[in-house]
Coordinates of C-alpha atoms in Angstrom, one line a residue:
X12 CA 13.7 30.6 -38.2
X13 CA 13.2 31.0 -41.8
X14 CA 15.7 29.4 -44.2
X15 CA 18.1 32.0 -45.7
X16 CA 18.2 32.1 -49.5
X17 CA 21.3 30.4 -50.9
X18 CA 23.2 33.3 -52.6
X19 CA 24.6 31.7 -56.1
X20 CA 28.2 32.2 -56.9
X21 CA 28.1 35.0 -59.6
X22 CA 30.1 32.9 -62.3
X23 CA 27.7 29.8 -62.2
X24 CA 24.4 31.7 -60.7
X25 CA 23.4 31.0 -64.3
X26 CA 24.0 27.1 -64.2
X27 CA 22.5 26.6 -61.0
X28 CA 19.0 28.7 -62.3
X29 CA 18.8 26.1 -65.1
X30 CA 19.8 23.4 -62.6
X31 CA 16.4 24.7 -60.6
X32 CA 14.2 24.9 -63.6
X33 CA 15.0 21.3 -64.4
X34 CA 14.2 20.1 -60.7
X35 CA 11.2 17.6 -60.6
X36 CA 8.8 16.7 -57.6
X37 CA 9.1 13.1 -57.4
X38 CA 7.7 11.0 -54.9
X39 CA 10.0 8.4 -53.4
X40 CA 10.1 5.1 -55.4
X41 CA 9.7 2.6 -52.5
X42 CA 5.9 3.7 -52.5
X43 CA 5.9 2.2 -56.2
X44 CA 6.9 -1.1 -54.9
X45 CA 3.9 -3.7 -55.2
X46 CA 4.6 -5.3 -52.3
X47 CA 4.4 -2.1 -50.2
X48 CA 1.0 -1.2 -51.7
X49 CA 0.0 -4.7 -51.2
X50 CA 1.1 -4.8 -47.4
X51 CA -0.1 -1.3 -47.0
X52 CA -3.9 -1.7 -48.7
X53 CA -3.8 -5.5 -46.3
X54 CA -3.0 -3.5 -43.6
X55 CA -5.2 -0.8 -43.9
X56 CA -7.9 -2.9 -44.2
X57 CA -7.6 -5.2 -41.2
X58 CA -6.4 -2.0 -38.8
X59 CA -3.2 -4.3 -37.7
X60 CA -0.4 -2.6 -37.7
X61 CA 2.7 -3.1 -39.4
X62 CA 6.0 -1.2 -40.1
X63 CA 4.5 1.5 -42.5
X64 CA 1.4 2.0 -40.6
X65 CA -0.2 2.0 -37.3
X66 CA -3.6 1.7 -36.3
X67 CA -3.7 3.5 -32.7
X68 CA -5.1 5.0 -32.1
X69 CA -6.7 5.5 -35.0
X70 CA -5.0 4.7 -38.9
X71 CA -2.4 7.0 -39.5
X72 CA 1.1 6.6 -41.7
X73 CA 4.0 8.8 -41.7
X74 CA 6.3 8.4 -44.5
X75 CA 9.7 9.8 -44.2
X76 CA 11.7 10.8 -46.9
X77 CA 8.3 11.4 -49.0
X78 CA 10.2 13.6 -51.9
X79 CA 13.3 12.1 -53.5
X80 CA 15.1 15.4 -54.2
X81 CA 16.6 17.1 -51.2
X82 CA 17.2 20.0 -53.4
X83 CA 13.6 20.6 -54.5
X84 CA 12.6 20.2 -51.0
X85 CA 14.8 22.9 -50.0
X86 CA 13.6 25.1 -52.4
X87 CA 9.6 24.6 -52.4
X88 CA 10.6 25.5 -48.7
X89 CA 12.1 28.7 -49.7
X90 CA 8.9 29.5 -52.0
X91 CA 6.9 28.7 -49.2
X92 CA 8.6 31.2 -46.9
X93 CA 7.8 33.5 -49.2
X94 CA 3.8 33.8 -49.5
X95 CA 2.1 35.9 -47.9
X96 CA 0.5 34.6 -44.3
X97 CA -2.2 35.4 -42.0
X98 CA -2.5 35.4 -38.5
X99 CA -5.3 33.0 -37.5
X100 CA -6.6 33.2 -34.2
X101 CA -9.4 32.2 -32.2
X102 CA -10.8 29.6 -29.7
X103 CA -9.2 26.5 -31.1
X104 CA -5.6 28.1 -32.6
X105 CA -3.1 30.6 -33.1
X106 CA -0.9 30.4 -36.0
X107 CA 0.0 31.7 -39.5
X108 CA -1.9 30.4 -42.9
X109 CA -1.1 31.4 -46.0
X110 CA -4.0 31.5 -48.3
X111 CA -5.4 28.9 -50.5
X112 CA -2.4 27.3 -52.5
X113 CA -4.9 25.0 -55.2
X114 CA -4.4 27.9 -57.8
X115 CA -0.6 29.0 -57.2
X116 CA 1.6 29.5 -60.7
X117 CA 5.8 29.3 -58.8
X118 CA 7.0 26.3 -60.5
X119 CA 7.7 24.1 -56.8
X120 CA 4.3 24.4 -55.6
X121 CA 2.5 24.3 -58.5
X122 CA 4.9 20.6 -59.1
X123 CA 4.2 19.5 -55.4
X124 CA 0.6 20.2 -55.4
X125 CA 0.1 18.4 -58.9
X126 CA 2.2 14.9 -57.2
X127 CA 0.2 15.1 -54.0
X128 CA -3.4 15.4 -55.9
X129 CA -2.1 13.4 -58.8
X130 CA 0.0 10.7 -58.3
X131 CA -0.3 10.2 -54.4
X132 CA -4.4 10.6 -54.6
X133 CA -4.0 7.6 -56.8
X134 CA -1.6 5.5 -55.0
X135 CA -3.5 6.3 -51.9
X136 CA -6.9 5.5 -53.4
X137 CA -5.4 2.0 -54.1
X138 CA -4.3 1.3 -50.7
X139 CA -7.3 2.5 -48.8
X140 CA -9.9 1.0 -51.3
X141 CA -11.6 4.2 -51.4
X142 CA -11.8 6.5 -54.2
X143 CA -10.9 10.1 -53.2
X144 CA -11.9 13.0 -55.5
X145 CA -9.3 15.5 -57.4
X146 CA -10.4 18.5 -55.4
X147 CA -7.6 20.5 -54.5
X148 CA -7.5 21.7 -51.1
X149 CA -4.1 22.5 -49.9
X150 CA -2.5 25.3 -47.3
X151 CA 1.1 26.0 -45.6
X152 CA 0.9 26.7 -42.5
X153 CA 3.3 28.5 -40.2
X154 CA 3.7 27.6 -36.4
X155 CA 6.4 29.6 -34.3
X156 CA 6.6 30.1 -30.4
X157 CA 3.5 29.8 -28.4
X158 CA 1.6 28.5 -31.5
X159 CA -0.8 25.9 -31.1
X160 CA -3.4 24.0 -33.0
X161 CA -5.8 22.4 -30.1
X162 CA -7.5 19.0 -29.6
X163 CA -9.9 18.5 -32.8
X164 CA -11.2 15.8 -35.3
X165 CA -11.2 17.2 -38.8
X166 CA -14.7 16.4 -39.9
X167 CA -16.0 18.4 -42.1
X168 CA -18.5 17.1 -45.3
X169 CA -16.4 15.5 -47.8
X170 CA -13.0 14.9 -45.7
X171 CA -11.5 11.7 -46.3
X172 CA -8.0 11.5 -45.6
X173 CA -5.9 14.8 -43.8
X174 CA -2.0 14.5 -44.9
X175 CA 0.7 17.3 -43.4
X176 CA 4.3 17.5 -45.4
X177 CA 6.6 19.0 -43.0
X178 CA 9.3 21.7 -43.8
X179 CA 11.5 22.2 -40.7
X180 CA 14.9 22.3 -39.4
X181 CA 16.1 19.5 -37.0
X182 CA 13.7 18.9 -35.0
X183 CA 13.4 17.8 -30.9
X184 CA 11.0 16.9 -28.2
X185 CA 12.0 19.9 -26.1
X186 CA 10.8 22.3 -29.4
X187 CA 7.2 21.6 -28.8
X188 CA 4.9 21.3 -32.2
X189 CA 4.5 17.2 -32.2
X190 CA 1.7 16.5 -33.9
X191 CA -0.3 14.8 -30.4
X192 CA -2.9 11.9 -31.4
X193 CA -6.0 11.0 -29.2
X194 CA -7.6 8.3 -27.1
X195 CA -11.6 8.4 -27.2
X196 CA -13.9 7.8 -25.1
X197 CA -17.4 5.4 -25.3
X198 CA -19.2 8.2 -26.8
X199 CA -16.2 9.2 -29.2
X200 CA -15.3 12.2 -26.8
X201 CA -11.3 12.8 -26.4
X202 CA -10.0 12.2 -23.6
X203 CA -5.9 12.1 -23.4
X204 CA -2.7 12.0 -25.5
X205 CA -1.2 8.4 -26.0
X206 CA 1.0 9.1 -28.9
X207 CA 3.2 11.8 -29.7
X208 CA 4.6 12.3 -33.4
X209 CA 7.8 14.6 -33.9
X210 CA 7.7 16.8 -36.9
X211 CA 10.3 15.6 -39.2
X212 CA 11.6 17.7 -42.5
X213 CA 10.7 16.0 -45.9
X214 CA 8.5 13.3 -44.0
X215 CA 3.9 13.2 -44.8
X216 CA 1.8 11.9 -42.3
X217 CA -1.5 11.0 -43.4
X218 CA -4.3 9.6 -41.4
X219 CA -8.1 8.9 -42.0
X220 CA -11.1 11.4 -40.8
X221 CA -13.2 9.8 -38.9
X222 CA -15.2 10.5 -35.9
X223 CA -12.1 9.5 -33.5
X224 CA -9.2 11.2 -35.6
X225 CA -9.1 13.8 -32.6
X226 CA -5.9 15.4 -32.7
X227 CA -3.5 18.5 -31.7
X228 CA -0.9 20.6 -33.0
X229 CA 1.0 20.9 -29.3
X230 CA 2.1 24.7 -28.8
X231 CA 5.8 25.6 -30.1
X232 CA 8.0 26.1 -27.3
X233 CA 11.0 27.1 -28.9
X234 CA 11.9 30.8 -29.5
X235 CA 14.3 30.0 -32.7
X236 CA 12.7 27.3 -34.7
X237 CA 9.8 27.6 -37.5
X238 CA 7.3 24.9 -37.8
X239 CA 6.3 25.2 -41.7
X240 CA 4.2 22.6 -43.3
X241 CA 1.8 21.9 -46.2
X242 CA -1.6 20.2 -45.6
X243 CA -5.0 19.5 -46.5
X244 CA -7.6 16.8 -47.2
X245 CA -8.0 14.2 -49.9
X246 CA -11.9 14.5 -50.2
X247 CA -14.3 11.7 -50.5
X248 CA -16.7 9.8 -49.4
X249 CA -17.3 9.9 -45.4
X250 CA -17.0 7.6 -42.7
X251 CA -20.1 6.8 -40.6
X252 CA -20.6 9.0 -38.1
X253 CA -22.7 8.7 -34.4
X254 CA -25.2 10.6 -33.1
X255 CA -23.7 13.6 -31.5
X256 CA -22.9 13.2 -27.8
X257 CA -24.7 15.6 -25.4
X258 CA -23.1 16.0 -22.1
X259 CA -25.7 16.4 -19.4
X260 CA -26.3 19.6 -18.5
X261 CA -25.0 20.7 -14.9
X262 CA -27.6 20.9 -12.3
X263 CA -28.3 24.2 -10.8
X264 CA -29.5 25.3 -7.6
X265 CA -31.5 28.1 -6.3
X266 CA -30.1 31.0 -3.6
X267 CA -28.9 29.4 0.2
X268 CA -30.3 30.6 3.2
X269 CA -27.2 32.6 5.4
X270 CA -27.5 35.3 7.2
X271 CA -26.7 38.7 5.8
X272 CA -23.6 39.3 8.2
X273 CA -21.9 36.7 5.6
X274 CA -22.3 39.5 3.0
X275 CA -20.3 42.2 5.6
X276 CA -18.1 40.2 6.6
X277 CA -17.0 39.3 2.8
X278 CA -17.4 42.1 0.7
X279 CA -16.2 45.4 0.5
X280 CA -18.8 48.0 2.3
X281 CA -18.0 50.8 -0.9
X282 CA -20.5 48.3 -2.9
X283 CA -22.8 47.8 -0.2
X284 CA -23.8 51.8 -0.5
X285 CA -27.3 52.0 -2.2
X286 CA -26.3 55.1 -4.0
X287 CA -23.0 53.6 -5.3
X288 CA -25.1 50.3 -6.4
X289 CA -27.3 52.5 -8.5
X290 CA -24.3 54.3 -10.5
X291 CA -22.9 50.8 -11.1
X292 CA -26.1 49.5 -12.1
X293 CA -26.5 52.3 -14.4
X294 CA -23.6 51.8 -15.8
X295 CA -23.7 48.2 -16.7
X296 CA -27.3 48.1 -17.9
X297 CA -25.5 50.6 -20.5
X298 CA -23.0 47.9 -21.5
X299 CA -23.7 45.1 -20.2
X300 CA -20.8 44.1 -18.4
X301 CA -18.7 45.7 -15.4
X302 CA -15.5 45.0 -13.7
X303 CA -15.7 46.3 -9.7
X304 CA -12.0 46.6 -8.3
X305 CA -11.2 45.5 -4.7
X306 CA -14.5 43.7 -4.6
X307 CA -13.9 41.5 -1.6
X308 CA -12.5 43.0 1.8
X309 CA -8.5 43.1 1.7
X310 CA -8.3 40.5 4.4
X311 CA -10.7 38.3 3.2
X312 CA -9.1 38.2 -0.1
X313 CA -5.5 37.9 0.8
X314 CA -6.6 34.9 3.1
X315 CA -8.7 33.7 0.3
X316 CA -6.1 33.4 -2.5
X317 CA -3.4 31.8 -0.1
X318 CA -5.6 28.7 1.1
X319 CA -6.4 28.3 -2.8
X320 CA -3.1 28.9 -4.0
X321 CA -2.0 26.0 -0.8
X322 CA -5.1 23.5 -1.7
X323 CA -4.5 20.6 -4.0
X324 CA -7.3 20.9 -5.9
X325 CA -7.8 21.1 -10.1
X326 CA -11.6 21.4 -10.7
X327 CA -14.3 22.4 -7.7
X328 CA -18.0 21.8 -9.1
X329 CA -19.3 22.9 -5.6
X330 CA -22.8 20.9 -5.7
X331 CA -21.1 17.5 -6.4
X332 CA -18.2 18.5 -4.4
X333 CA -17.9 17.0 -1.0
X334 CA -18.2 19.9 1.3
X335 CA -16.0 18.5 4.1
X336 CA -13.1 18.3 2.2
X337 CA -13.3 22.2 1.0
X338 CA -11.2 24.4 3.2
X339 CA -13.6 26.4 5.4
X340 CA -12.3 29.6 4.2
X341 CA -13.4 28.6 0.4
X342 CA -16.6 27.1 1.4
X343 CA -17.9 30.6 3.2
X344 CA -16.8 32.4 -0.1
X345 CA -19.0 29.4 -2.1
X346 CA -21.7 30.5 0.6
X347 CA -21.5 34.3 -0.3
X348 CA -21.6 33.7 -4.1
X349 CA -24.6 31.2 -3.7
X350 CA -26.3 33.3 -0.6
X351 CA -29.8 35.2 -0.9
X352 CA -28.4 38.3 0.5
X353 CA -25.9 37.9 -2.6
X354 CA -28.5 37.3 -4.9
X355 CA -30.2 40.7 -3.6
X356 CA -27.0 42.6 -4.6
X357 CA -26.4 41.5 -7.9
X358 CA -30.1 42.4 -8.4
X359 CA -29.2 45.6 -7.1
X360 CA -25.9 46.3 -9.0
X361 CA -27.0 44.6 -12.5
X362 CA -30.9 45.6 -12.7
X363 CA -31.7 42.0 -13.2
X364 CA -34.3 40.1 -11.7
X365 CA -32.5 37.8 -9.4
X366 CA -35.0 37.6 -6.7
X367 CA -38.6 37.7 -5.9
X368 CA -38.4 41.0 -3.9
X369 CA -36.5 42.9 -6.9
X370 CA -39.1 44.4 -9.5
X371 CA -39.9 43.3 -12.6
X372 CA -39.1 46.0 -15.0
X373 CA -40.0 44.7 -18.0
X374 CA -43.3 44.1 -16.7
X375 CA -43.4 47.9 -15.8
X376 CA -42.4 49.2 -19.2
X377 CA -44.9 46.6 -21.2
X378 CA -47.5 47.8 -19.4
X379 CA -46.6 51.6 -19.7
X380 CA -46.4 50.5 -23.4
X381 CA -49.6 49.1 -23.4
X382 CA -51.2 52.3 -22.2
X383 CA -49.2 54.4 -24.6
X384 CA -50.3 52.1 -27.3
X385 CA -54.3 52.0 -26.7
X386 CA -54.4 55.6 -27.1
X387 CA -52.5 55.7 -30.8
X388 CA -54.4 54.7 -34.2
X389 CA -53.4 53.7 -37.4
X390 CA -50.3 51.7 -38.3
X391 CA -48.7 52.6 -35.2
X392 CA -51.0 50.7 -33.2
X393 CA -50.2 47.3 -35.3
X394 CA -46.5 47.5 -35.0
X395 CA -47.1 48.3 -31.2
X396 CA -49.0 45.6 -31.4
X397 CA -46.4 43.4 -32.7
X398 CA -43.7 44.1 -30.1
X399 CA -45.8 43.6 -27.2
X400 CA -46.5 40.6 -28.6
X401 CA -43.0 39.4 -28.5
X402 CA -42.9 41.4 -25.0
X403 CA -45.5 38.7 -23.7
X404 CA -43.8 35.9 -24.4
X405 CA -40.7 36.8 -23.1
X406 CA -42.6 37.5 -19.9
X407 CA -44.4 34.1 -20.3
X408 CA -41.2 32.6 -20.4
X409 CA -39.4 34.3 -17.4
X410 CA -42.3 33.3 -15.5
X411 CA -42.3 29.8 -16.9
X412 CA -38.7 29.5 -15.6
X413 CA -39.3 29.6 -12.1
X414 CA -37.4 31.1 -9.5
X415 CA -33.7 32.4 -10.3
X416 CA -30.8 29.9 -10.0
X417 CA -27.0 29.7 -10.1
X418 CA -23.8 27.3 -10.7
X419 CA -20.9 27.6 -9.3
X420 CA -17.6 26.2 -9.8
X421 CA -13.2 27.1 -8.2
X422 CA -11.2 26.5 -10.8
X423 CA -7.0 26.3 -11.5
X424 CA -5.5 27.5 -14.4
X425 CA -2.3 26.7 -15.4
X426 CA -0.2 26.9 -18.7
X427 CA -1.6 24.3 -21.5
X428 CA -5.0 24.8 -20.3
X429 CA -7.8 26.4 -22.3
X430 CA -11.6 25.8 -22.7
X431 CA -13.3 25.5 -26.6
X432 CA -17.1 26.8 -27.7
X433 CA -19.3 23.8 -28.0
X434 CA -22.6 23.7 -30.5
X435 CA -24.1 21.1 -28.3
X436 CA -24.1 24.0 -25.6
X437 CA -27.6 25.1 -24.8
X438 CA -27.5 29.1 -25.7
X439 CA -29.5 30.8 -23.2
X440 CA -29.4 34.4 -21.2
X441 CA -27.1 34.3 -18.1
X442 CA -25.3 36.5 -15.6
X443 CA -21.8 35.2 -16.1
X444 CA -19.3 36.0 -12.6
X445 CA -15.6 36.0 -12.2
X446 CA -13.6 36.3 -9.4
X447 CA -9.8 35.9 -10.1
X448 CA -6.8 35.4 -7.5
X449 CA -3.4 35.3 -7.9
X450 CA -2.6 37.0 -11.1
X451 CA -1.2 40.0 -10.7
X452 CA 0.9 41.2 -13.2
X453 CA -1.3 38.8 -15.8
X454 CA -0.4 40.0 -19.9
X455 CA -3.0 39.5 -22.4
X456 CA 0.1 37.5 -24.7
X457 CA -0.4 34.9 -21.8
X458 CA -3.9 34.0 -22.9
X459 CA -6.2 32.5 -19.9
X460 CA -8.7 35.9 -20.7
X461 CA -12.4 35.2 -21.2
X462 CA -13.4 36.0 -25.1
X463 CA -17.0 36.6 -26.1
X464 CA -17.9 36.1 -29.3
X465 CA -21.0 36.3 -31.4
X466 CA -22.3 32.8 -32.7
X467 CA -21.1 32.4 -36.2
X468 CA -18.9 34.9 -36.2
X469 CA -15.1 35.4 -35.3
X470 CA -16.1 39.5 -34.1
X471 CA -14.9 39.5 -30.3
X472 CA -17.7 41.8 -28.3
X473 CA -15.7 41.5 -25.0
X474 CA -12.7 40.6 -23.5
X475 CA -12.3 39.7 -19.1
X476 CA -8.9 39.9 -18.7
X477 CA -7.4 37.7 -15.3
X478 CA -7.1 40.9 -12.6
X479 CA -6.6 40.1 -8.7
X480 CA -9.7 41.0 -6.7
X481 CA -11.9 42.1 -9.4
X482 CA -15.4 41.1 -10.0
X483 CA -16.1 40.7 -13.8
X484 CA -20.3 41.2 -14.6
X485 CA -21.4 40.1 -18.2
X486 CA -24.7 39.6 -19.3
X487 CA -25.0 37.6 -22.2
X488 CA -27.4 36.7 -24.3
X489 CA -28.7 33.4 -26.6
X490 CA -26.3 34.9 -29.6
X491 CA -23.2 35.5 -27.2
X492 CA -20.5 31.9 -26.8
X493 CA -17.7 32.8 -24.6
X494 CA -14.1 30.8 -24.1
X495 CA -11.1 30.9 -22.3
X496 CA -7.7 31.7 -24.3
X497 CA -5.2 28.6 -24.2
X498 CA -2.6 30.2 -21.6
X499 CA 0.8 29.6 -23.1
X500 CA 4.1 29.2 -22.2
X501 CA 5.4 32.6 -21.6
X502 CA 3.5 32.7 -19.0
X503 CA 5.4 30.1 -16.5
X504 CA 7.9 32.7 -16.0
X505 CA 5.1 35.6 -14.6
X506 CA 3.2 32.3 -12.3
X507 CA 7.0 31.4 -11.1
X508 CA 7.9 34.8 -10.3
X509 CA 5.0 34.4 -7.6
X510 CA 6.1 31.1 -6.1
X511 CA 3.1 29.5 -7.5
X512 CA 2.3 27.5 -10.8
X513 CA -1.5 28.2 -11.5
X514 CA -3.6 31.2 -10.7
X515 CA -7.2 30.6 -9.8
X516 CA -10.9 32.0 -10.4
X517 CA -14.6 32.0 -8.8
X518 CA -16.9 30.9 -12.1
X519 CA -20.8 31.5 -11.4
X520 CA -23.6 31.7 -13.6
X521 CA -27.2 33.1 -12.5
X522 CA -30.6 32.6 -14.6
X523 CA -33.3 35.0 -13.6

């Protein structure tokens, strides 16, 4: 919770004002000490660890105590609590920032951001050998239940060294917020949490950028408590840096042979009707996307959801998966999604060309085009001229990509998991398909909903919210990134409600 103002006894409120104007930020004196410095900058420089610092798993220092005045602590905290914050949300966090602090007049942040880029910069230059810049580049930040800051590395040109000066109340384990540091991989990738480090009022933890600095800001989990700290970056030169690490694409696969009775047996006969295929189809080639209720038979679904929800299972990647380990019951639904006859439907529902049989209608309107076009002069012909242009080669390039494929995948969601938008990601269009179970009574506060998002831009187009039994359509195209939400902790109490700790989805992607 926020710290209440002190109120000042009337007959010495004016004492104790003058007693705050004289209040200096001052860094603790130990950090002065030669030998410190020395033993720091020796340290540093070998990557052994000592007392002060460790080295894994990468070079990071907390310093406790960092300001020698409780008193000015206490009240930069109370000046803090009293800018105005924003609500920051996306793929990688939710929190509260306020804005920029570098040009901030109130007296305790104006003294504490002149020690950290003044006095610290300098002792820190000396012990890291490195010479940071004066650029100011400070924020508070605000982190209170559910909050979370997820698995990253800081790089960005010019970062050197992040620090964090943390604000809060007594602070435990059970409250969530540690600040989680990363293990990495042969090609620098993250891959698990080996140490944990527990926020910790008037203490700095600094630590170097570098292309392993991955780390987390684990979610808040209590209800009471307000994580406030200052950070930033000391900016200088950077470290080294590898090529960027592609992870190899996932093979896809065309349409399997089964016989249509699969697709009767599975889904729900409403969507089988060619007249009610045409009104959805019409309806999502005006949007784009389409969310069909009660898609599967009752049965089938109800079956479906409880061998999932018994399975031990995290992550299905059905073409690598070994098949005779699948329950039988999940392996016929992996059938339907991946079947010809399946393929057929969506071709039918969506408009797209998802199989040989199903026209090509761009092809048909090009060539309409064409004959429109032949028959007009002037400018109009040239800028007709242009766009069938760009018509042919997006028909070039259909037919260079052969027939249409798909990858599918089962997957488990649970609370603490999320997924992030990745450059490396090839951007292309795609049908994307979701089948959810076991999540009825889902809220969106819970997170685990699909966001779409343009590239370069924060705008959300589209939002698949978790629903039992309900196929989610979206077409997207090479400017649409999508990500799952990080599904916090209020929603253990909803999954526990229905005996089960996870609630699962059908993930497929189809290329024409």
């Amino acid at each position: 919770m926020p710290a209440k103002k002190r109120q000042n006894d009337p007959a010495t409120g004016k004492k104790n004002k003058k007693e705050k104007r004289g209040e200096l930020a001052v860094i603790n004196s130990d950090l002065r000490d030669e030998a410190v410095q020395k033993s720091m900058r020796d340290a540093w420089q070998r990557k052994e660890s000592n007392i002060l610092l460790d080295c894994e798993p990468f070079p990071h220092c907390q310093i406790t105590r960092f300001l020698q005045s409780e008193s000015f602590v206490e009240s930069l905290q109370a000046e803090l609590l009293q800018l105005n914050f924003n609500s920051k949300s996306n793929d990688l966090y939710k929190f509260q920032q306020s804005d920029d602090l570098g040009e901030r007049k109130e007296d305790h942040i104006s003294q504490i951001r002149s020690v950290i880029f003044g006095e610290f910069r300098v002792w820190l230059s000396e012990v890291l050998q490195v010479d940071l810049e004066a650029t100011v580049d400070i924020s508070c930040a605000k982190y209170e239940h559910t909050d979370v800051l997820l698995c990253h590395d800081d790089e960005l040109e010019g970062r050197r060294v992040a620090f964090i000066l943390y604000l809060v109340p007594p602070w435990e384990v059970k409250d969530g917020g540690t600040l989680d540091l990363f293990s990495t991989d042969e090609h620098c990738q993250p891959v698990s949490v080996v140490k944990s480090l527990l926020p910790c009022w008037n203490s700095l933890v600094f630590f170097e950028v570098s292309p392993v600095s991955f780390h987390q800001v684990a979610e808040v989990l209590s209800e009471e408590k307000c994580r406030l700290s200052l950070s930033g970056w000391f900016h200088g030169p950077s470290l080294p840096r590898p090529s960027r690490y592609i992870e190899p694409p996932v093979p896809r696969h065309t349409h399997i042979p089964r016989d249509e009775s699969l697709l009767f047996e599975w889904v729900n006969e409403m969507y089988l009707d060619p007249r009610y295929q045409a009104r959805v189809q019409q309806e999502f080639e005006e949007s784009s996307e389409i969310c069909l209720a009660t898609f599967l038979q009752v049965i089938k679904f109800a079956k479906l959801m409880l061998v999932a929800m018994k399975w031990k299972f995290r992550f299905i990647s059905f073409l690598n998966a070994n098949m005779q380990s699948v329950p039988s019951c999940v392996q016929e639904c992996w059938e339907l999604l991946s079947s010809e006859s399946f393929f057929i439907l969506l071709s039918n529902l969506t408009g797209l060309r998802l199989h040989y049989l199903c026209g090509d209608e761009d092809e048909s309107e090009n060539e309409d085009g064409k004959s429109e076009t032949e028959n007009r002069g002037g400018e109009g012909n040239t800028q007709a001229s242009a766009s069938n242009t760009d018509a042919d080669t997006s028909t070039t390039e259909k037919k260079d990509k052969g027939p249409p494929t798909c990858v599918g995948e089962l997957r488990r969601w649970m609370h603490g998991d999320y997924t992030l938008l990745h450059d490396s990601v090839k951007r292309e269009y795609a049908l994307d398909l979701q089948l959810h179970m076991g999540c009825a009574g889902w809220k969106s506060e819970f997170g685990g909903f699909t966001s779409y998002i343009a590239h370069d831009e924060d705008e959300e187009l589209l939002t698949v919210y978790p629903e039992d039994n309900s196929l989610a359509l979206v077409y997207r195209d090479k400017d649409t990134l999508k990500f799952i939400k990080h599904i916090n902790n209020s929603s253990s109490s909803q999954l526990s409600s229905q005996n089960t700790a996870a609630f699962y989805d059908f993930s497929f992607n189809y290329y024409e």
